[in-house]
Short mmCIF file of C-alpha atoms in Angstrom, two decimals:
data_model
loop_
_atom_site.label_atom_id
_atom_site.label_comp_id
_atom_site.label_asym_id
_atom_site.label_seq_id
_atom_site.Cartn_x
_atom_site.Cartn_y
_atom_site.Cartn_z
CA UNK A 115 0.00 0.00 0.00
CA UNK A 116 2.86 2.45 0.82
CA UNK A 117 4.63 1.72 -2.62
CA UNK A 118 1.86 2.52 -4.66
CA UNK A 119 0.95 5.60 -2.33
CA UNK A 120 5.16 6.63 -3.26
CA UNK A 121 4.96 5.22 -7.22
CA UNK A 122 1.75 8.01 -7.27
CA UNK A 123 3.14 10.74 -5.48
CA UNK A 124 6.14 10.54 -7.66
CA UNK A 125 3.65 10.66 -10.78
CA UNK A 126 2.09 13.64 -9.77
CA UNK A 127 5.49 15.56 -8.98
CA UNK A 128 6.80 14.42 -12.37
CA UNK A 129 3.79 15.58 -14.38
CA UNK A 130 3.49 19.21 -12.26
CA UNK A 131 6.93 19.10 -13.20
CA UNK A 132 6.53 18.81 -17.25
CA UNK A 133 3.76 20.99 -17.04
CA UNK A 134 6.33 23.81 -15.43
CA UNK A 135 8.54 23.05 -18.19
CA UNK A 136 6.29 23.00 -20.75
CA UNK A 137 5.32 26.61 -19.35
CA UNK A 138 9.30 27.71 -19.40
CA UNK A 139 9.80 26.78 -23.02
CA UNK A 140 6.28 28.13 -23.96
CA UNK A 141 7.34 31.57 -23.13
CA UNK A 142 11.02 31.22 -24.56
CA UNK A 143 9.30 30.24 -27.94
CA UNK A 144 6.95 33.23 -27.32
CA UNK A 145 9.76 35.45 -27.27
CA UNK A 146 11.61 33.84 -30.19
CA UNK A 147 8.38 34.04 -32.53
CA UNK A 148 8.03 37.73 -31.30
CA UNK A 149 11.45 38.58 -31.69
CA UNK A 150 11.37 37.28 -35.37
CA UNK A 151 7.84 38.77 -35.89
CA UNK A 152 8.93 42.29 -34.73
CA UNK A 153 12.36 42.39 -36.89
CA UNK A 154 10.31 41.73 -40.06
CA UNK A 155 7.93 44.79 -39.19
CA UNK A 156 10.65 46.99 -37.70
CA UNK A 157 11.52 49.35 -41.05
CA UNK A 158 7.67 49.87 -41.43
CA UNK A 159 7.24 50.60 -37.76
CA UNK A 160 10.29 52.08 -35.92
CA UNK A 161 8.15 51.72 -32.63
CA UNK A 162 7.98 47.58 -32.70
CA UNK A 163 11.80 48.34 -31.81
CA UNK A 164 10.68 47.93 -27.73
CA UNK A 165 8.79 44.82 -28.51
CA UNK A 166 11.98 43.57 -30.81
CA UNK A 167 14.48 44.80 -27.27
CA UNK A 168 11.82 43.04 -24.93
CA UNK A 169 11.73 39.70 -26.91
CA UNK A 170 15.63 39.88 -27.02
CA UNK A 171 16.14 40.73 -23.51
CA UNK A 172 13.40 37.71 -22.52
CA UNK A 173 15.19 35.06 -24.96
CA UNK A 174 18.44 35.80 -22.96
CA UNK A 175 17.10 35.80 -19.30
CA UNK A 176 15.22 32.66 -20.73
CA UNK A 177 18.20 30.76 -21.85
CA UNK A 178 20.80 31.97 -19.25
CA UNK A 179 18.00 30.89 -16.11
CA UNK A 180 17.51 27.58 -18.33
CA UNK A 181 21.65 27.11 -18.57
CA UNK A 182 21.83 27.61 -14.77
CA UNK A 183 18.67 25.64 -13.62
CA UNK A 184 20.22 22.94 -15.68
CA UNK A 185 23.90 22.64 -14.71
CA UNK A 186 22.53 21.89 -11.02
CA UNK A 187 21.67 18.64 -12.36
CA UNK A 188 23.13 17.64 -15.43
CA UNK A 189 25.43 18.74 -18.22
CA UNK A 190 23.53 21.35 -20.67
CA UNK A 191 23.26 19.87 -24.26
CA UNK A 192 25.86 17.20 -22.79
CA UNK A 193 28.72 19.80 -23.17
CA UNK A 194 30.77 19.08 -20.19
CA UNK A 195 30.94 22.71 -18.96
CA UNK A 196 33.20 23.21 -16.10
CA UNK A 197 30.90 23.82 -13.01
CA UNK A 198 27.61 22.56 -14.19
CA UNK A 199 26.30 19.13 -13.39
CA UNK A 200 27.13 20.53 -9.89
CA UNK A 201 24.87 18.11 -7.51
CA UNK A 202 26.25 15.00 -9.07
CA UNK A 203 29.85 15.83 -8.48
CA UNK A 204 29.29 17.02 -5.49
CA UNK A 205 27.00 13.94 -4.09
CA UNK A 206 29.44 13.12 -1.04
CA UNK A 207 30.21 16.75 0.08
CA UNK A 208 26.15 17.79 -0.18
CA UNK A 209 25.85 14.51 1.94
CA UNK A 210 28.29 15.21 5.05
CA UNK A 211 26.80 18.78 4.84
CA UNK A 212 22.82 17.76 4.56
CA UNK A 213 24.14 15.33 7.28
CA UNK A 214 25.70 18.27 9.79
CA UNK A 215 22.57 20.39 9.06
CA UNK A 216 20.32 17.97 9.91
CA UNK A 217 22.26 16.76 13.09
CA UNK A 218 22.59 20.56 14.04
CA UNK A 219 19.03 22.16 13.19
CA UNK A 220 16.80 19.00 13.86
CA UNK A 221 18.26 17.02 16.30
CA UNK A 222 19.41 19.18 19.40
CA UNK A 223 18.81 17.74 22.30
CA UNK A 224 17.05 19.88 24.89
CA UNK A 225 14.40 21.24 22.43
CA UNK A 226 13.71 17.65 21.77
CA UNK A 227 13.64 16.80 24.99
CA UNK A 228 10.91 20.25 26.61
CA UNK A 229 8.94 18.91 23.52
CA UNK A 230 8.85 15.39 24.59
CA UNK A 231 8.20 16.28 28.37
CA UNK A 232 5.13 19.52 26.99
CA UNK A 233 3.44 16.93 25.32
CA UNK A 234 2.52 15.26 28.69
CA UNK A 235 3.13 11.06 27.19
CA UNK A 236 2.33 9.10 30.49
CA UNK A 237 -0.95 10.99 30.89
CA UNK A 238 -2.20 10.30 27.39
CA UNK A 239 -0.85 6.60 27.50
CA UNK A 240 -2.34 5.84 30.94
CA UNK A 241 -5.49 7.05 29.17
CA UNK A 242 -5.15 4.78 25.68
CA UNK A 243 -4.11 2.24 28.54
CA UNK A 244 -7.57 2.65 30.33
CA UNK A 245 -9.65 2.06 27.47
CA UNK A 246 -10.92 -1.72 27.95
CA UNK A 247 -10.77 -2.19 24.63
CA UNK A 248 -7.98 -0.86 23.70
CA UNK A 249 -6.35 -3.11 26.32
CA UNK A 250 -8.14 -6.48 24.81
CA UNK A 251 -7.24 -5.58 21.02
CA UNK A 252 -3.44 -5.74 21.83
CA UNK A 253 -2.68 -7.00 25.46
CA UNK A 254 -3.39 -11.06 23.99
CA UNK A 255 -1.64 -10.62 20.73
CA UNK A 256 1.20 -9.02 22.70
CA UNK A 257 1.81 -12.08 25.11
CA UNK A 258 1.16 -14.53 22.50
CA UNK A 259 4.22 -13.10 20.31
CA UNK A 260 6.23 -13.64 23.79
CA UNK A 261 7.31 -17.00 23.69
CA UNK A 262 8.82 -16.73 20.10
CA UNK A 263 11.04 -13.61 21.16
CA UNK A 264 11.93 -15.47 24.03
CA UNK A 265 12.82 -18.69 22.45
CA UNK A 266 14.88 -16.87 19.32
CA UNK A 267 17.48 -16.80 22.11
CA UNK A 268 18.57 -20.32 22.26
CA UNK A 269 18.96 -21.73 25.79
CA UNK A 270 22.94 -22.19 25.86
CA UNK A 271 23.00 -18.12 24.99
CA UNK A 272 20.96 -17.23 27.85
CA UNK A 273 22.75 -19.22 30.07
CA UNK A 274 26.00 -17.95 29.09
CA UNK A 275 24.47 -14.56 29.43
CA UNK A 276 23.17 -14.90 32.53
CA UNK A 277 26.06 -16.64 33.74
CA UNK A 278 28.42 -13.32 32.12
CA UNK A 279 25.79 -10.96 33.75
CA UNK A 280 26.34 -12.30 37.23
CA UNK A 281 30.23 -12.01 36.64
CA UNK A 282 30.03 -8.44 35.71
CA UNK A 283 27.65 -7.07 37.49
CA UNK A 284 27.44 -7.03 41.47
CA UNK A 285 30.34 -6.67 44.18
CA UNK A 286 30.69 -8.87 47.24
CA UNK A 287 29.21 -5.46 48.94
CA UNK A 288 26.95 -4.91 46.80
CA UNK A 289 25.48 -8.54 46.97
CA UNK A 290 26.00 -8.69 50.55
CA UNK A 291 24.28 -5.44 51.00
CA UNK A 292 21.44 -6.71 49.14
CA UNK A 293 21.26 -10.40 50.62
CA UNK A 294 21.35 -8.16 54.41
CA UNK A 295 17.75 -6.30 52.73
CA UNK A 296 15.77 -9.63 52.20
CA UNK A 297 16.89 -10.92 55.37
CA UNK A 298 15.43 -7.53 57.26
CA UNK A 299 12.27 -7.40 55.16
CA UNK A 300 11.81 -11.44 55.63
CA UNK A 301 12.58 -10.69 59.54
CA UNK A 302 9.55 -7.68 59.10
CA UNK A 303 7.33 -10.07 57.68
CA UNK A 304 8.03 -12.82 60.38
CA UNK A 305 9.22 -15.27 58.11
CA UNK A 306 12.57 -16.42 60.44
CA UNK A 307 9.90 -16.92 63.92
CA UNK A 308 7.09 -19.08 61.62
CA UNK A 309 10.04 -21.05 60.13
CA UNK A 310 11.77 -21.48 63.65
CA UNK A 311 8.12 -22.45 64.93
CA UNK A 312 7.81 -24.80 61.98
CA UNK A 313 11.13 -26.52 63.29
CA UNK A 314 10.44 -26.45 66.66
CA UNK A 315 7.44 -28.58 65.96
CA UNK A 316 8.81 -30.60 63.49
CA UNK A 317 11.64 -31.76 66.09
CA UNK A 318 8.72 -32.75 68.79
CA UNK A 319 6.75 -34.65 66.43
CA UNK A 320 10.35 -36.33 65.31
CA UNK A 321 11.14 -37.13 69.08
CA UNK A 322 7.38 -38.81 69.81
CA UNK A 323 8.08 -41.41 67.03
CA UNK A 324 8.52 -44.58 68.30
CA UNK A 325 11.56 -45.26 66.05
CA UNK A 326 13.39 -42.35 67.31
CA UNK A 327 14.41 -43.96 71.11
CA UNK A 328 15.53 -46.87 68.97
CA UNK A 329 17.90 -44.50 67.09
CA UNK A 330 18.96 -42.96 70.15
CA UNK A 331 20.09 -46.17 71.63
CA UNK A 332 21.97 -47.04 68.85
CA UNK A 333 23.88 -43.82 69.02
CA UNK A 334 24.55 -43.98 73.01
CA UNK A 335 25.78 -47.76 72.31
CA UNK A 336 28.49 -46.75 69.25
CA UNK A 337 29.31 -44.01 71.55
CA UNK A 338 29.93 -45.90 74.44
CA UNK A 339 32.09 -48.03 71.95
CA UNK A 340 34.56 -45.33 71.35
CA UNK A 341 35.83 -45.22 74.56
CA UNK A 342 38.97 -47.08 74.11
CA UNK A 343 43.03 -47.19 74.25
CA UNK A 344 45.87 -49.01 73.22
CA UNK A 345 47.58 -47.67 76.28
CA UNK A 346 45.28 -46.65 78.69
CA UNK A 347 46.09 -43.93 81.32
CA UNK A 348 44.35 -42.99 84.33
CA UNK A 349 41.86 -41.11 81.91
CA UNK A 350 41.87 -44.07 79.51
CA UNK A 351 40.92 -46.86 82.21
CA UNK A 352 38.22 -44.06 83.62
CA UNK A 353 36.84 -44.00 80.45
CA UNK A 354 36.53 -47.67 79.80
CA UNK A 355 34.73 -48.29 83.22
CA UNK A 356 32.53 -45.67 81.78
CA UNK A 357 31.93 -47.42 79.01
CA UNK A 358 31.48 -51.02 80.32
CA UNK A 359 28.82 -48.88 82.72
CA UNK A 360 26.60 -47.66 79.84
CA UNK A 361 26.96 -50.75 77.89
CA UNK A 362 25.18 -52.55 80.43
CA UNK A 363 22.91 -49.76 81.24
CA UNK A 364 21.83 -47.98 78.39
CA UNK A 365 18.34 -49.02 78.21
CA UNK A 366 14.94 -47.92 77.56
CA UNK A 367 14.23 -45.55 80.43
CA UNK A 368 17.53 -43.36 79.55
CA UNK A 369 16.20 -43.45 76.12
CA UNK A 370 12.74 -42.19 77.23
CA UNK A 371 14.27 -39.38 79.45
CA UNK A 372 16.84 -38.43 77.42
CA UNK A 373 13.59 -37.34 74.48
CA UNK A 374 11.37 -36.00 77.82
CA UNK A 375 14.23 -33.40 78.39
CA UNK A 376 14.64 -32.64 75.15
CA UNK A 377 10.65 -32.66 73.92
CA UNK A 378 9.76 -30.37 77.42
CA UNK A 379 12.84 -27.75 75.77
CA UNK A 380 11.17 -27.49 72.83
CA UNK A 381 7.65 -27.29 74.13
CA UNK A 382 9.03 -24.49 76.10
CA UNK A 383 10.53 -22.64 73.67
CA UNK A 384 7.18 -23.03 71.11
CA UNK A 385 5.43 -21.66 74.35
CA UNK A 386 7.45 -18.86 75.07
CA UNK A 387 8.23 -15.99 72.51
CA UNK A 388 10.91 -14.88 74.40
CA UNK A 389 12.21 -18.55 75.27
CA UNK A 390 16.51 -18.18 75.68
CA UNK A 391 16.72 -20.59 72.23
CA UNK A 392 14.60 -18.31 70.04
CA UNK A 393 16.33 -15.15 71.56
CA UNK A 394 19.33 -16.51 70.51
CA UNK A 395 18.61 -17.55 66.73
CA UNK A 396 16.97 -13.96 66.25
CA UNK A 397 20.71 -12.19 67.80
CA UNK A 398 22.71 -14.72 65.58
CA UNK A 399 19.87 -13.77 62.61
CA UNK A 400 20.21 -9.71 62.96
CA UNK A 401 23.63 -10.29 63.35
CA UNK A 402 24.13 -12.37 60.38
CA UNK A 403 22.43 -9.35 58.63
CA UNK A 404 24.44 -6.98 59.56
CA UNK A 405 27.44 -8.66 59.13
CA UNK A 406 26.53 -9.75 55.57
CA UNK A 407 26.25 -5.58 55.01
CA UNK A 408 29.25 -4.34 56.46
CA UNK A 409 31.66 -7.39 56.81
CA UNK A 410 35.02 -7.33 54.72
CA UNK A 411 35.40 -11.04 55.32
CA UNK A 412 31.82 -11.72 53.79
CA UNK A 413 32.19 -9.14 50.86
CA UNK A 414 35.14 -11.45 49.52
CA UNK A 415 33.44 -14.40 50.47
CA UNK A 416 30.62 -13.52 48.49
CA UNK A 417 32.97 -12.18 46.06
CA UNK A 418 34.15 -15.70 45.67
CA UNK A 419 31.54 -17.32 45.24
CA UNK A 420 30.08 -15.29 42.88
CA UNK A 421 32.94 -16.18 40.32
CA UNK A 422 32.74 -19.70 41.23
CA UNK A 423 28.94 -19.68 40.53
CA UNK A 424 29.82 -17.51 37.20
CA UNK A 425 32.11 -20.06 36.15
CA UNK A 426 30.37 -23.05 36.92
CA UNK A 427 28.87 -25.28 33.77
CA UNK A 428 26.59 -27.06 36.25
CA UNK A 429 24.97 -23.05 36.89
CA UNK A 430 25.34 -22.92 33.27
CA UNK A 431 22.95 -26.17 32.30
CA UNK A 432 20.82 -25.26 35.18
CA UNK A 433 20.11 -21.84 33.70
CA UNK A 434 19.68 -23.04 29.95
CA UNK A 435 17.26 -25.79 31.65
CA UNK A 436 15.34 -23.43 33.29
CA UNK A 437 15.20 -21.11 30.53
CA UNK A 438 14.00 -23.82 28.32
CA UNK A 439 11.05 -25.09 31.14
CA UNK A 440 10.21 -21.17 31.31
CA UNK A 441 9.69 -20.97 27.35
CA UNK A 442 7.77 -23.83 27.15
CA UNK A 443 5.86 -23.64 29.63
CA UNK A 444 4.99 -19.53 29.08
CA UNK A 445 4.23 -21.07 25.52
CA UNK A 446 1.62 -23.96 26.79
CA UNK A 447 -0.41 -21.23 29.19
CA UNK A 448 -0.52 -18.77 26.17
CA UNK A 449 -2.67 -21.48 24.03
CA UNK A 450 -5.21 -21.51 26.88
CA UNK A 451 -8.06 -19.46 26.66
CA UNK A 452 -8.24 -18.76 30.46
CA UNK A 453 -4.23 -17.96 30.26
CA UNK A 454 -2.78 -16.91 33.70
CA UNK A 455 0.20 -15.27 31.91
CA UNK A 456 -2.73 -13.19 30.16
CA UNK A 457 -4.58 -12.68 33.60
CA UNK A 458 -0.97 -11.40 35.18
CA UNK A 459 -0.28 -8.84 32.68
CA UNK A 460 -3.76 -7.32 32.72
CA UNK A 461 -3.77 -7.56 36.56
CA UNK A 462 -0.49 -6.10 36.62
CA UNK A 463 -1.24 -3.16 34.23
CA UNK A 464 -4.51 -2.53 35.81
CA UNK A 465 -2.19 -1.79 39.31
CA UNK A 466 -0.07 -0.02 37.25
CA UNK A 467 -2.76 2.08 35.95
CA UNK A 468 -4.00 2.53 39.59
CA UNK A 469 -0.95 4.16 41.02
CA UNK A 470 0.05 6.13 38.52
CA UNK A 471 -3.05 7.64 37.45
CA UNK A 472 -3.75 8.67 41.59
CA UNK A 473 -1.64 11.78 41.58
CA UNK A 474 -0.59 13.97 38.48
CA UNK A 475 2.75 14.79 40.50
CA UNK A 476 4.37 11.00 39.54
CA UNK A 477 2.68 11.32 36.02
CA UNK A 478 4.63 14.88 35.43
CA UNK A 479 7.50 12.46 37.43
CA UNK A 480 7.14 9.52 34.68
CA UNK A 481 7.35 12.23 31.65
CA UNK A 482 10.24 14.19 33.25
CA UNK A 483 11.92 11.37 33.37
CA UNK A 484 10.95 9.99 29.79
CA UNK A 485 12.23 13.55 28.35
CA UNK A 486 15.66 12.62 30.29
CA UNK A 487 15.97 9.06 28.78
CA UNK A 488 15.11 11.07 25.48
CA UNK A 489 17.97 13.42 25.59
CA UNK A 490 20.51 10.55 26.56
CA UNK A 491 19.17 8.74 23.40
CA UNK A 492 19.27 11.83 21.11
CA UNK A 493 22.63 13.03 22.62
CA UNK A 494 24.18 9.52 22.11
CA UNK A 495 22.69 8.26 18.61
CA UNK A 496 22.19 12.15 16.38
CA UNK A 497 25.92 11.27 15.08
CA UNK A 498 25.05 8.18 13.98
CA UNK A 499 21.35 9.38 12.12
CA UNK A 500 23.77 11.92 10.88
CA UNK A 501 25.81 9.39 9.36
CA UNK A 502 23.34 7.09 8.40
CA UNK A 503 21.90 10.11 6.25
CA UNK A 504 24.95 10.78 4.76
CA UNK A 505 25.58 7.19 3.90
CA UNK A 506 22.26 6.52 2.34
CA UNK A 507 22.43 9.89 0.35
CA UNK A 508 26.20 8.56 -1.00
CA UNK A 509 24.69 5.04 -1.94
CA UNK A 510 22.18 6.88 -4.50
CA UNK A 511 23.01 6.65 -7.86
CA UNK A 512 24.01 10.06 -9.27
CA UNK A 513 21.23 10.20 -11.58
CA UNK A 514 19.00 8.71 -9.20
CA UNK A 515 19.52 11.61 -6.84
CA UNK A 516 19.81 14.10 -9.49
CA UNK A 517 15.91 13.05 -10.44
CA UNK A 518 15.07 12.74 -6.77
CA UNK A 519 16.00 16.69 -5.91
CA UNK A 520 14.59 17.32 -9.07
CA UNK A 521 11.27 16.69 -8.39
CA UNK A 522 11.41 17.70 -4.96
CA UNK A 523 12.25 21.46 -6.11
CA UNK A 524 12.21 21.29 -10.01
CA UNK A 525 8.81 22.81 -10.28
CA UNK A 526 10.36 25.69 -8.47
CA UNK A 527 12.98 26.00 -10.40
CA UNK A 528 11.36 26.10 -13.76
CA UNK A 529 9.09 29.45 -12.21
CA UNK A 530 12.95 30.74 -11.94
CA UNK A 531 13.03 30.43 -15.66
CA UNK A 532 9.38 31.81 -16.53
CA UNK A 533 10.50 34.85 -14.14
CA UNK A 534 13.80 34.92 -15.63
CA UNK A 535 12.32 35.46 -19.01
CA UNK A 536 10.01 38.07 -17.80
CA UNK A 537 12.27 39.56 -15.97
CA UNK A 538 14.74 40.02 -18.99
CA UNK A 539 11.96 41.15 -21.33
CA UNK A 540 11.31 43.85 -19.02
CA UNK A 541 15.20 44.86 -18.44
CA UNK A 542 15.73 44.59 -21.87
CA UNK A 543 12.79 46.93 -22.63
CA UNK A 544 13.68 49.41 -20.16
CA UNK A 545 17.24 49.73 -21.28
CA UNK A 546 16.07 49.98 -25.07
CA UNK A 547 13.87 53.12 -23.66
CA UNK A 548 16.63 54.47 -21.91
CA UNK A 549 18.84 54.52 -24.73
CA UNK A 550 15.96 56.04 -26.85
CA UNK A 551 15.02 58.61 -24.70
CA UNK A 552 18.69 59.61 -23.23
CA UNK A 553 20.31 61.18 -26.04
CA UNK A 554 16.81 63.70 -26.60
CA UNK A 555 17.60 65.07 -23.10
#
């Protein structure tokens, strides 16, 4: 549709084009056919002497303006003329330069920027955003082209580039400062005390099974086994008695209190917030969080580990696995009509929409912000549109661009050669009066 929109705008330039021309040479013949007319009739009239000086004066303003308008883009009559065909030879140079004008007059970077931030985008997208059915017509089509972006990355490429993104980015500080954040805000949402609780119970429930006092036995018996010498000393022998003791004694009942004592501690401490055995693991928590944000030791731990992780192939195949599950999987949910992926994005947008929409302060925030990013990208990529304008402007053909410019402003040009012959007539016939009336002063 856009070619044949181009192939008929070009038409109609070319053919308000001939018509111009066709215009041009109409008045040069004019001027010829009067000029020829008037020196026929000029010994029986004297006075057709100003039309014979206008027709003269027009024939030369008309071929001198034709000479000129044509030696911008070709050779007149093919005579190689030095300085005429001047846009051809001159394709490269009128290139750089169309490229620095547009680079300097179109693309600065401020103006660009006040216009992006006046014309208020975030408002009027939140808006287009808002419409319901503006957010049906493209919100499924959108996630359903998802999994084929995602999967044109093959999984051993995102691995490595996951794997080169946790190399490069991130400091032992940095990761411990970060690790120290979602142990605080798990410690705010009582995550550590319900998973201590959690334990806690799970280690009474462990302790009332009946094959735990079997286990324990077994333990106090190898124990008791240990307790040996080659060469026994006074400790040695002590020890051995000690041992040939619990041997013999190591029975049920030390079994059973052995799991009382330690069931009735952990009853306590589920009972008892401030129990000495939770105090302790939430000291030894906070200060594993502040450690991990302000110990040197830890930073080059984590440091270290980082680069082992980085370097790893098992992270590697774990990473292209899980990027392969993720594809696959984002793929299956997109073929169902009732798609959660679907359901997140639209529930996500609509919160989106929610907060940003409450106050006009973040929306004039969100554009300020968009105009910024807008600079950076005009300030780092206007030498490069430069150059690709310049380049593409080289790659025409001469002729090609010749005819281009041509009918861009070739119409214009061919009113310089009407006016041109005008113009002369009238010079011509004003000179031819002066010289008339002059020497009768």
């Amino acid at each position: 549709m856009n070619i044949l929109a181009d192939q008929a705008r070009e038409a109609a330039a070319r053919a308000r084009l001939q018509h111009s021309r066709r215009w041009a040479l109409g008045l040069l013949l004019a001027a010829v056919l009067l000029f020829v007319a008037s020196s026929l009739f000029l010994q029986r009239h004297p006075a057709i002497g100003y039309l014979k000086a206008f027709a003269e004066a027009a024939m030369v303003g008309a071929l001198a303006d034709w000479f000129a308008v044509s030696a911008l883009f070709r050779h007149p009559l093919g005579l190689k003329i030095p300085h005429t065909a001047i846009l051809p030879r001159n394709q490269n140079r009128i290139a750089d330069e169309l490229g620095r004008f547009i680079e300097s007059n179109f693309l600065p970077e401020r103006p660009i920027a006040l216009r992006v931030y006046r014309l208020r985008p975030v408002g009027k997208l939140l808006r287009w955003f808002g419409r319901s059915g503006n957010r049906q017509e493209w919100l499924v089509p959108l996630a359903q082209k998802l999994p084929a972006v995602l999967q044109s990355l093959p999984p051993e490429e995102a691995a490595r580039l996951g794997a080169a993104f946790l190399a490069k980015n991130g400091s032992g500080r940095q990761i411990g400062a970060a690790l120290s954040q979602i142990l605080l805000l798990l410690e705010n949402q009582g995550l550590p005390e319900n998973l201590q609780t959690a334990m806690l119970g799970q280690l009474r429930h462990w302790l009332h099974q009946p094959g735990t006092r079997v286990l324990l036995e077994d333990n106090l018996r190898a124990w008791a086994r240990q307790i040996e010498s080659a060469q026994p000393d006074t400790w040695d022998k002590l020890k051995a008695q000690l041992r040939g003791r619990l041997v013999g004694q190591v029975d049920s009942w030390v079994a059973q209190k052995a799991l009382d004592w330690a069931d009735n501690y952990a009853a306590a401490a589920l009972a008892n917030p401030e129990h000495e055995l939770r105090a302790g693991f939430r000291r030894q928590y906070r200060r594993l969080a502040r450690e991990l944000a302000e110990s040197p030791d830890w930073h080059r731990k984590l440091a270290v580990v980082k680069r082992r992780m980085a370097d790893s192939p098992e992270l590697q195949s774990s990473l292209a696995q899980l990027w392969s599950s993720f594809t696959r999987r984002l793929a299956d949910d997109l073929q169902r009509p009732d798609s959660a992926t679907v359901r997140r994005l639209d529930h996500l947008l609509t919160a989106l929409l929610q907060r940003h929409a409450a106050t006009s302060r973040q929306q004039r925030h969100l554009d300020a912000r968009l105009a910024l990013l807008v600079r950076s990208l005009v300030r780092r990529y206007r030498r490069r549109a430069a150059e690709f304008i310049a380049d593409k402007v080289k790659s025409w053909d001469s002729r090609q661009m010749s005819d281009k410019l041509e009918l861009s402003i070739g119409r214009d040009l061919q009113f310089i050669r009407i006016n041109g012959t005008l113009v002369g007539g009238l010079v011509g016939l004003l000179i031819y009066a002066l010289s008339r009336w002059l020497p009768a002063l």
